[in-house]
PDB file of C-alpha atoms and ligand atoms in Angstrom:
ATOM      1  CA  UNK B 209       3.679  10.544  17.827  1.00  0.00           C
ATOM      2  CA  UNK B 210       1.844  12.490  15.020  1.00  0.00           C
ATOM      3  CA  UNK B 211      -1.795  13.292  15.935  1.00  0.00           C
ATOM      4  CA  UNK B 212      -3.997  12.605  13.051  1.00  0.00           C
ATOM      5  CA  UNK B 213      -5.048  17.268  12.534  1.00  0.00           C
ATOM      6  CA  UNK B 214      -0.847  17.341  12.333  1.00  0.00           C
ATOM      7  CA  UNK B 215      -0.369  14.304   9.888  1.00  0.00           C
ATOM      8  CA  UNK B 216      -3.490  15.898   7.467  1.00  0.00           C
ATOM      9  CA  UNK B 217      -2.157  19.240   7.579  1.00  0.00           C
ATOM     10  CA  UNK B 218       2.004  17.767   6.623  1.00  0.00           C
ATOM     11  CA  UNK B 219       0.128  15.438   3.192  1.00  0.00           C
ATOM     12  CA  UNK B 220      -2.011  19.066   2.524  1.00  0.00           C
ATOM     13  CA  UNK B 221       1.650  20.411   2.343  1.00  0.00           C
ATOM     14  CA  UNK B 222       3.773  17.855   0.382  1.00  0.00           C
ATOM     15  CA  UNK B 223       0.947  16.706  -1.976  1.00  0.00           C
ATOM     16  CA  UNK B 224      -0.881  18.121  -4.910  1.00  0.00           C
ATOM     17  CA  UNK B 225      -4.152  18.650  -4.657  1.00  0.00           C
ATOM     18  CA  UNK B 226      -5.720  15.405  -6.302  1.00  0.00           C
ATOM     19  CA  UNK B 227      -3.495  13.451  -4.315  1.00  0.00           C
ATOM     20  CA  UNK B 228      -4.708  14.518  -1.473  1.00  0.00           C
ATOM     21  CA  UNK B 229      -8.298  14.260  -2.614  1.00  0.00           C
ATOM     22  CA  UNK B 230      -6.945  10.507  -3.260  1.00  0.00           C
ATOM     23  CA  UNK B 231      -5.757  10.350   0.590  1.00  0.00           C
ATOM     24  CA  UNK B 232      -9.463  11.100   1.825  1.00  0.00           C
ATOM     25  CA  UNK B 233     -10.624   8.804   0.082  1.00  0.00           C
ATOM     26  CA  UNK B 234      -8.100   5.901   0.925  1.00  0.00           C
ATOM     27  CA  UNK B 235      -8.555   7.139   4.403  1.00  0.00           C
ATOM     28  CA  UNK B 236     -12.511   6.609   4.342  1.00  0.00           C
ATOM     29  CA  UNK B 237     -11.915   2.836   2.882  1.00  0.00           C
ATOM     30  CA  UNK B 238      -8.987   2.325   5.075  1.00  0.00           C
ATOM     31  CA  UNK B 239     -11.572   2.913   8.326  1.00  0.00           C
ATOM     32  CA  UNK B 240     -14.803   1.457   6.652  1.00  0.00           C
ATOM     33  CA  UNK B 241     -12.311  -1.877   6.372  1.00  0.00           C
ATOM     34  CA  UNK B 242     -11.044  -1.610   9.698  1.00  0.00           C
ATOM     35  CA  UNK B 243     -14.021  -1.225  11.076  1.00  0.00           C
ATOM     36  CA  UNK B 244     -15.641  -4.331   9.223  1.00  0.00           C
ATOM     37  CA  UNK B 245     -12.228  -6.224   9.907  1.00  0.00           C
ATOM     38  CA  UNK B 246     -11.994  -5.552  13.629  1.00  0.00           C
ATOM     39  CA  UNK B 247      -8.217  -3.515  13.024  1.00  0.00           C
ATOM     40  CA  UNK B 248      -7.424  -0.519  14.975  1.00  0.00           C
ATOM     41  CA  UNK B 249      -8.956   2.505  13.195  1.00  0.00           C
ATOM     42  CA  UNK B 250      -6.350   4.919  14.871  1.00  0.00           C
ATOM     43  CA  UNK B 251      -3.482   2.932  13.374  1.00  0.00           C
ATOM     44  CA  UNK B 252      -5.560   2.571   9.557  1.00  0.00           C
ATOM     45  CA  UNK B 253      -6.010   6.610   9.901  1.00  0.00           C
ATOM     46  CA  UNK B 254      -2.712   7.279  10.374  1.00  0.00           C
ATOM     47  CA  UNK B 255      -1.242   4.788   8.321  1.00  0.00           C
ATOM     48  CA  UNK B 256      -3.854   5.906   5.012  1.00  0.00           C
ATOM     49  CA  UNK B 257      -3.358   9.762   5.729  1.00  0.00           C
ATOM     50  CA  UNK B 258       0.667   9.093   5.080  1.00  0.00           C
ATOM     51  CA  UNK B 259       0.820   6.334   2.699  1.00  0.00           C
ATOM     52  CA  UNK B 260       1.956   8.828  -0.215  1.00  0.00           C
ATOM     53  CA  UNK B 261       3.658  10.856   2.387  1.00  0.00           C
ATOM     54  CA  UNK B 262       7.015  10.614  -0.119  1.00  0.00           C
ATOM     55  CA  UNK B 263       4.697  10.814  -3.414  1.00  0.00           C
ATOM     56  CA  UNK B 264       6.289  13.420  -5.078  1.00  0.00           C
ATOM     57  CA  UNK B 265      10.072  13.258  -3.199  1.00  0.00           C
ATOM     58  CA  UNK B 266      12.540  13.931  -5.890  1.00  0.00           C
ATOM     59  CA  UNK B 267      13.449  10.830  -7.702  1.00  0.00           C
ATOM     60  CA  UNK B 268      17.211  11.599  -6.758  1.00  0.00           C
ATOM     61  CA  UNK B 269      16.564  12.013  -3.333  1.00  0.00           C
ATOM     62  CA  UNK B 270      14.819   8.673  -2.915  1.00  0.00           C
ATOM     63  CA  UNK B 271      17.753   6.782  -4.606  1.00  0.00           C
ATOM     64  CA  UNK B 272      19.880   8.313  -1.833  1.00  0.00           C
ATOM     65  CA  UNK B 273      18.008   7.177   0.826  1.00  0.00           C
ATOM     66  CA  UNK B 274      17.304   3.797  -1.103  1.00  0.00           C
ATOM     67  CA  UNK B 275      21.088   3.098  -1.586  1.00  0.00           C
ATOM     68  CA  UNK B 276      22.036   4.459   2.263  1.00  0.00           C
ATOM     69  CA  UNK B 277      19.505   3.704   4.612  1.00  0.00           C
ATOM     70  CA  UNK B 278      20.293  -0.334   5.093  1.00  0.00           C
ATOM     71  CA  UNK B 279      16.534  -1.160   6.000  1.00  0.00           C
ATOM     72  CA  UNK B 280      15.548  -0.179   2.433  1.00  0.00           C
ATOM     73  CA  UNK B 281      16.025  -3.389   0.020  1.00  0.00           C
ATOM     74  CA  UNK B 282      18.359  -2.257  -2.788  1.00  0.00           C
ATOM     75  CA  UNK B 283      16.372  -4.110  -5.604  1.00  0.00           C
ATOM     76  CA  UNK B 284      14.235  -1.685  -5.544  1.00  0.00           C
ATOM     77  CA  UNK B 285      16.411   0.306  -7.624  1.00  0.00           C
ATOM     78  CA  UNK B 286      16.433  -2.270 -10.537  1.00  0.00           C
ATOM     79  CA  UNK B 287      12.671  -1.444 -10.409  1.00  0.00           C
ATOM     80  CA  UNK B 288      10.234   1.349 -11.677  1.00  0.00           C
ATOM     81  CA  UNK B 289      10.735   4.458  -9.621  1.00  0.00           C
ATOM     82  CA  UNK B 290       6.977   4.279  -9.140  1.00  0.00           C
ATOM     83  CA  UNK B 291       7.686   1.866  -6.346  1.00  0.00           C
ATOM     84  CA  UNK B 292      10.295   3.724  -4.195  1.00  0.00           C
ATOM     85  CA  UNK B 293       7.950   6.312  -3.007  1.00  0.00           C
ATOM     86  CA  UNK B 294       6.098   3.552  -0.263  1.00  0.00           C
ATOM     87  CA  UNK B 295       9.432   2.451   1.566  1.00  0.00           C
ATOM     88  CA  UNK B 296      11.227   5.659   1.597  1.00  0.00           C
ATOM     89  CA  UNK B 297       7.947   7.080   2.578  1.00  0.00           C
ATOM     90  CA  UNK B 298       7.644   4.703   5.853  1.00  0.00           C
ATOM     91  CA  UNK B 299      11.644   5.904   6.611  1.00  0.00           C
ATOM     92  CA  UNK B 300      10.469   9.927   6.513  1.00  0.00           C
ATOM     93  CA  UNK B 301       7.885   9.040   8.540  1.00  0.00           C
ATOM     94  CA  UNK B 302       9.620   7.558  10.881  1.00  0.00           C
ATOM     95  CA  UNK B 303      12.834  10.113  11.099  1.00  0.00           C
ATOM     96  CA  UNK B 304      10.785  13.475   9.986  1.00  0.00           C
ATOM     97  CA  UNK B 305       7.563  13.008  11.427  1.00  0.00           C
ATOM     98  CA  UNK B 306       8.200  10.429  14.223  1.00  0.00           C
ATOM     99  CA  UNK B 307       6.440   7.609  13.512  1.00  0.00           C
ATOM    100  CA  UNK B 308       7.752   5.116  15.379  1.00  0.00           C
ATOM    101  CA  UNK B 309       4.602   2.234  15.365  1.00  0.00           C
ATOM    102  CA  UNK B 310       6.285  -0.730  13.472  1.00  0.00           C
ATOM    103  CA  UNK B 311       2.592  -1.732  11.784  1.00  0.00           C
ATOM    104  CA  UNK B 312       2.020   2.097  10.330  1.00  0.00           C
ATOM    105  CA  UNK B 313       5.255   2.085   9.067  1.00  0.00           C
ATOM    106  CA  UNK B 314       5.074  -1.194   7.428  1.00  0.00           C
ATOM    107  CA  UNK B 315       1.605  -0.734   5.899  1.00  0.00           C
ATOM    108  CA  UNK B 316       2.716   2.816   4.498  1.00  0.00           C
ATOM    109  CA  UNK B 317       6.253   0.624   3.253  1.00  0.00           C
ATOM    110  CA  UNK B 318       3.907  -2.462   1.580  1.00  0.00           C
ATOM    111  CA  UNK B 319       1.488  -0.304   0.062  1.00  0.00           C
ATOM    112  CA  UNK B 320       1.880  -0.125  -3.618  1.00  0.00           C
ATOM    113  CA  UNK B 321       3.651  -3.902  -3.807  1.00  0.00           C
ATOM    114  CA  UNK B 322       2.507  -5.878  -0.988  1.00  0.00           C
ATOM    115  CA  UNK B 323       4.871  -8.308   0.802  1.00  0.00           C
ATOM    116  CA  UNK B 324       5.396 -11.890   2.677  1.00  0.00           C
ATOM    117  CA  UNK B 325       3.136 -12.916   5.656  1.00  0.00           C
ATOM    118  CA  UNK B 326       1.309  -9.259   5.401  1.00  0.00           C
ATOM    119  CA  UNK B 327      -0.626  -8.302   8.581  1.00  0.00           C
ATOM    120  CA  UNK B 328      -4.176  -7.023   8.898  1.00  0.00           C
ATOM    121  CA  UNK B 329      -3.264  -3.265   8.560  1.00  0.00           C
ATOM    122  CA  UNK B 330      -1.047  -4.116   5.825  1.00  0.00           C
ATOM    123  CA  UNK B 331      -3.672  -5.567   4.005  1.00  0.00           C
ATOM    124  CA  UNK B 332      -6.450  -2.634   5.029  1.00  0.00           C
ATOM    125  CA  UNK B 333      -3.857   0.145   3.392  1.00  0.00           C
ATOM    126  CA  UNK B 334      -2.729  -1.808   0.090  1.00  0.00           C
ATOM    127  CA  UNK B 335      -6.638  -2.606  -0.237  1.00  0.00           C
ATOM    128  CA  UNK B 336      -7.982   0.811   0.630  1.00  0.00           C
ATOM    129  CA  UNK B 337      -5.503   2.216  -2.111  1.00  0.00           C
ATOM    130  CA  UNK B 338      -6.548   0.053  -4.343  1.00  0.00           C
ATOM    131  CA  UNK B 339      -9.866   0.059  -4.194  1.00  0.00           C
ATOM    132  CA  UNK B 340     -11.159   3.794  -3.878  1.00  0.00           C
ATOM    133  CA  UNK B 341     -13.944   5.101  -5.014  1.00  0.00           C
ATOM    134  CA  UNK B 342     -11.925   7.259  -7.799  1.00  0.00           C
ATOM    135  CA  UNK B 343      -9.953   4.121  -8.903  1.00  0.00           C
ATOM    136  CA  UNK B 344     -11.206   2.845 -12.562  1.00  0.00           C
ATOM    137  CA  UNK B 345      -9.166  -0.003 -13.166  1.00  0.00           C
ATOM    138  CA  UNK B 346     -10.283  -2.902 -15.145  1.00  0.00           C
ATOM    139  CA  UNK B 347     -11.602  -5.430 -12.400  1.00  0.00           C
ATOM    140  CA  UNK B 348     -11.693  -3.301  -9.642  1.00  0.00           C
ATOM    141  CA  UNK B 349     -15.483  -3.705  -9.269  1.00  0.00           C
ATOM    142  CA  UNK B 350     -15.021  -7.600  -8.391  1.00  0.00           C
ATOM    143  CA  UNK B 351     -12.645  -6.637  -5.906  1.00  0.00           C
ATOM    144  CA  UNK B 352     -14.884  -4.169  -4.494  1.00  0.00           C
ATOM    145  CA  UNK B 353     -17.453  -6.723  -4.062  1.00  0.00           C
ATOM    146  CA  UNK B 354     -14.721  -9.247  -2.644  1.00  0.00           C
ATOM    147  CA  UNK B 355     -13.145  -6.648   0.234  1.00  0.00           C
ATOM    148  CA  UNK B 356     -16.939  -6.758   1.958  1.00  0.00           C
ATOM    149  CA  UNK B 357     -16.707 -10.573   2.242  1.00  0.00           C
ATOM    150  CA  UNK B 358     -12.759 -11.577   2.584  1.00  0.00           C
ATOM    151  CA  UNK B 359     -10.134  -9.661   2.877  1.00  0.00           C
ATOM    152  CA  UNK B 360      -7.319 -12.023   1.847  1.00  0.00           C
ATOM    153  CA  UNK B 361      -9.416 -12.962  -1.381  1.00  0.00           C
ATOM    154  CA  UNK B 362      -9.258  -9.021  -2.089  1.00  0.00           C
ATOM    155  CA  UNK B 363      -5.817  -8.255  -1.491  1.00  0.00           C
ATOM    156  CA  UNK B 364      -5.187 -11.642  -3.821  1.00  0.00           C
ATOM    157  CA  UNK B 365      -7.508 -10.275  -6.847  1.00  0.00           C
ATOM    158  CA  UNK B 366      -5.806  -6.792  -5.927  1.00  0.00           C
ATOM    159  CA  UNK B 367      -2.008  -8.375  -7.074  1.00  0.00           C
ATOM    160  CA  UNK B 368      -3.569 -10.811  -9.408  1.00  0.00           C
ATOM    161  CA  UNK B 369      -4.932  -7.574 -11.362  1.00  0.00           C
ATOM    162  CA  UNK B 370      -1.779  -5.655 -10.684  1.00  0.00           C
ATOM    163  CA  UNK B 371       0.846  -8.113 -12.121  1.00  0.00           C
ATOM    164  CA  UNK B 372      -1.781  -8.727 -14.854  1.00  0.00           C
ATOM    165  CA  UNK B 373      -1.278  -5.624 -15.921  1.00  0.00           C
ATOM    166  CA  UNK B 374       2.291  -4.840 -15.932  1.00  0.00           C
ATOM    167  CA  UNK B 375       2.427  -8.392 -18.105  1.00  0.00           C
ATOM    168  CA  UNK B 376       0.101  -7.129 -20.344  1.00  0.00           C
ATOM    169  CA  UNK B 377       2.131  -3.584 -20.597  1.00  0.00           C
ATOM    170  CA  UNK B 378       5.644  -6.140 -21.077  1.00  0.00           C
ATOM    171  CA  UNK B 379       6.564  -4.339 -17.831  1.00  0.00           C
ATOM    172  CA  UNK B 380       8.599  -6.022 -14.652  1.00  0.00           C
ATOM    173  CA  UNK B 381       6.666  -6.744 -11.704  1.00  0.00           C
ATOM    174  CA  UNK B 382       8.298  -6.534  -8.363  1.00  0.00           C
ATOM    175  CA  UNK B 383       9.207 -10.041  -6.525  1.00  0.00           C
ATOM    176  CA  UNK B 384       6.878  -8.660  -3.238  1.00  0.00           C
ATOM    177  CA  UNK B 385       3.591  -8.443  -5.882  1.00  0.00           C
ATOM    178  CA  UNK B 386       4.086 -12.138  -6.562  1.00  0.00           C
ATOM    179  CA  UNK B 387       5.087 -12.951  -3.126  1.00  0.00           C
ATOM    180  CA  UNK B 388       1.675 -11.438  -2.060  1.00  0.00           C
ATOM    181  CA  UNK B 389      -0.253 -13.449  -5.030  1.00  0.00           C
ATOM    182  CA  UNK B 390       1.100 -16.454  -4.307  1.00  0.00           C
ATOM    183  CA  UNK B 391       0.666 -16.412  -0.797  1.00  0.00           C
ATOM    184  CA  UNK B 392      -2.482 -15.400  -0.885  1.00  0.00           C
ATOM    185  CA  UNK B 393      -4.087 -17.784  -3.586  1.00  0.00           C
ATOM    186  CA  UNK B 394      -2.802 -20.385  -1.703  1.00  0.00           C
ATOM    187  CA  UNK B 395      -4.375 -19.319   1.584  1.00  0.00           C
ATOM    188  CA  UNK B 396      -7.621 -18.813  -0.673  1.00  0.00           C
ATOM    189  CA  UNK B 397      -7.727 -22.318  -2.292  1.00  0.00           C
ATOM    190  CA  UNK B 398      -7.237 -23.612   1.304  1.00  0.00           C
ATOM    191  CA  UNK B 399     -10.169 -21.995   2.793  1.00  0.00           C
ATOM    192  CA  UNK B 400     -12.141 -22.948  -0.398  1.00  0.00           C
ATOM    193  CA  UNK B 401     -11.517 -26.330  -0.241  1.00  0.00           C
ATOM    194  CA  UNK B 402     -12.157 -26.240   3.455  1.00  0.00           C
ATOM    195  CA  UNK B 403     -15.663 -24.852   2.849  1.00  0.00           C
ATOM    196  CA  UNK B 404     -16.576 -27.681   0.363  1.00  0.00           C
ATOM    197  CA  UNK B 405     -15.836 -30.421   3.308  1.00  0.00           C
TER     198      UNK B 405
HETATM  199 FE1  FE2 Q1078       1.161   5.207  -3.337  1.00  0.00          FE
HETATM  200 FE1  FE2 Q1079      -2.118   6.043  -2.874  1.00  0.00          FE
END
């Protein structure tokens, strides 16, 4: 498999330069996360280093590999083109740079939308990119705070913002986002509750 000098030096290649300025930084979080989470910090490198691997893939191209490759879900062509680039991005990294770990490839798939039953690295990548020091989004301070205390609450104010958002832009949200929210929320009310008793 990719070592993590050859995965830096293919993302210096394929992205623009404050993309990859972006990568460092989601690689940083990813590992500070891992580290406080007890995940593997090899797999949260390598996974963070390629999550925009397909970034700036011509929009054509991922539509081809969308509508042929049968592991890629085909609603995600009724969906903003924004979204594409995590999916086909785990599939090139698989069959152009050999990545064959099924937990890097997921977490670089899940990372803009989330999914279903999401697994620690999963939740360490979508977070990390999320949560970067360069990101300004409304609300992302609370969820700072929130990924050094739990990382499910995170990941849940993460979509919660998210879908917020596109509602507030009349956009659609992907059925993953709220798949993740509502998962999550529910897990987080749980553990809630359980504290109180
Ligand atoms: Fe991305
Ligand atoms: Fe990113």
């Amino acid at each position: 498999m990719i070592d993590l000098t050859q995965a830096w030096k293919v993302v210096n290649r394929v992205l623009k330069p404050e993309r990859y300025e972006h990568t460092v930084r989601v690689v940083e979080t990813a590992v500070q996360l891992a580290e406080q989470y007890n995940a593997d910090t090899h797999k949260a490198q390598v996974a963070s280093i390629l999550h925009d691997y397909a970034k700036y893939r011509d929009r054509e191209e991922m539509r081809r590999w969308i509508e042929s490759d049968k592991r890629l879900p085909k609603d995600l062509l009724t969906y903003h083109h924004e979204l594409w680039h995590g999916p086909v991005g785990a599939l090139l990294a698989e069959k152009e740079l050999g990545v064959r770990d099924s937990d890097i490839l997921s977490a670089i798939a899940c990372h803009t939308t989330g999914k279903k039953h999401m697994k620690r690295l999963d939740k360490i990548v979508f977070l990390a990119d999320y949560i970067e020091p360069g990101r300004k989004f409304p609300g992302v301070e609370e969820v700072r705070e929130t990924a050094a205390q739990d990382l499910d609450k995170a990941c849940m104010q993460a979509s919660r913002n998210t879908i917020q958002f596109l509602l507030s832009k009349s956009q659609t949200v992907y059925p993953d986002t709220f798949h993740t929210y509502n998962e999550l929320i529910q897990r987080v009310k749980k553990n809630e509750m359980e504290g109180k008793k």
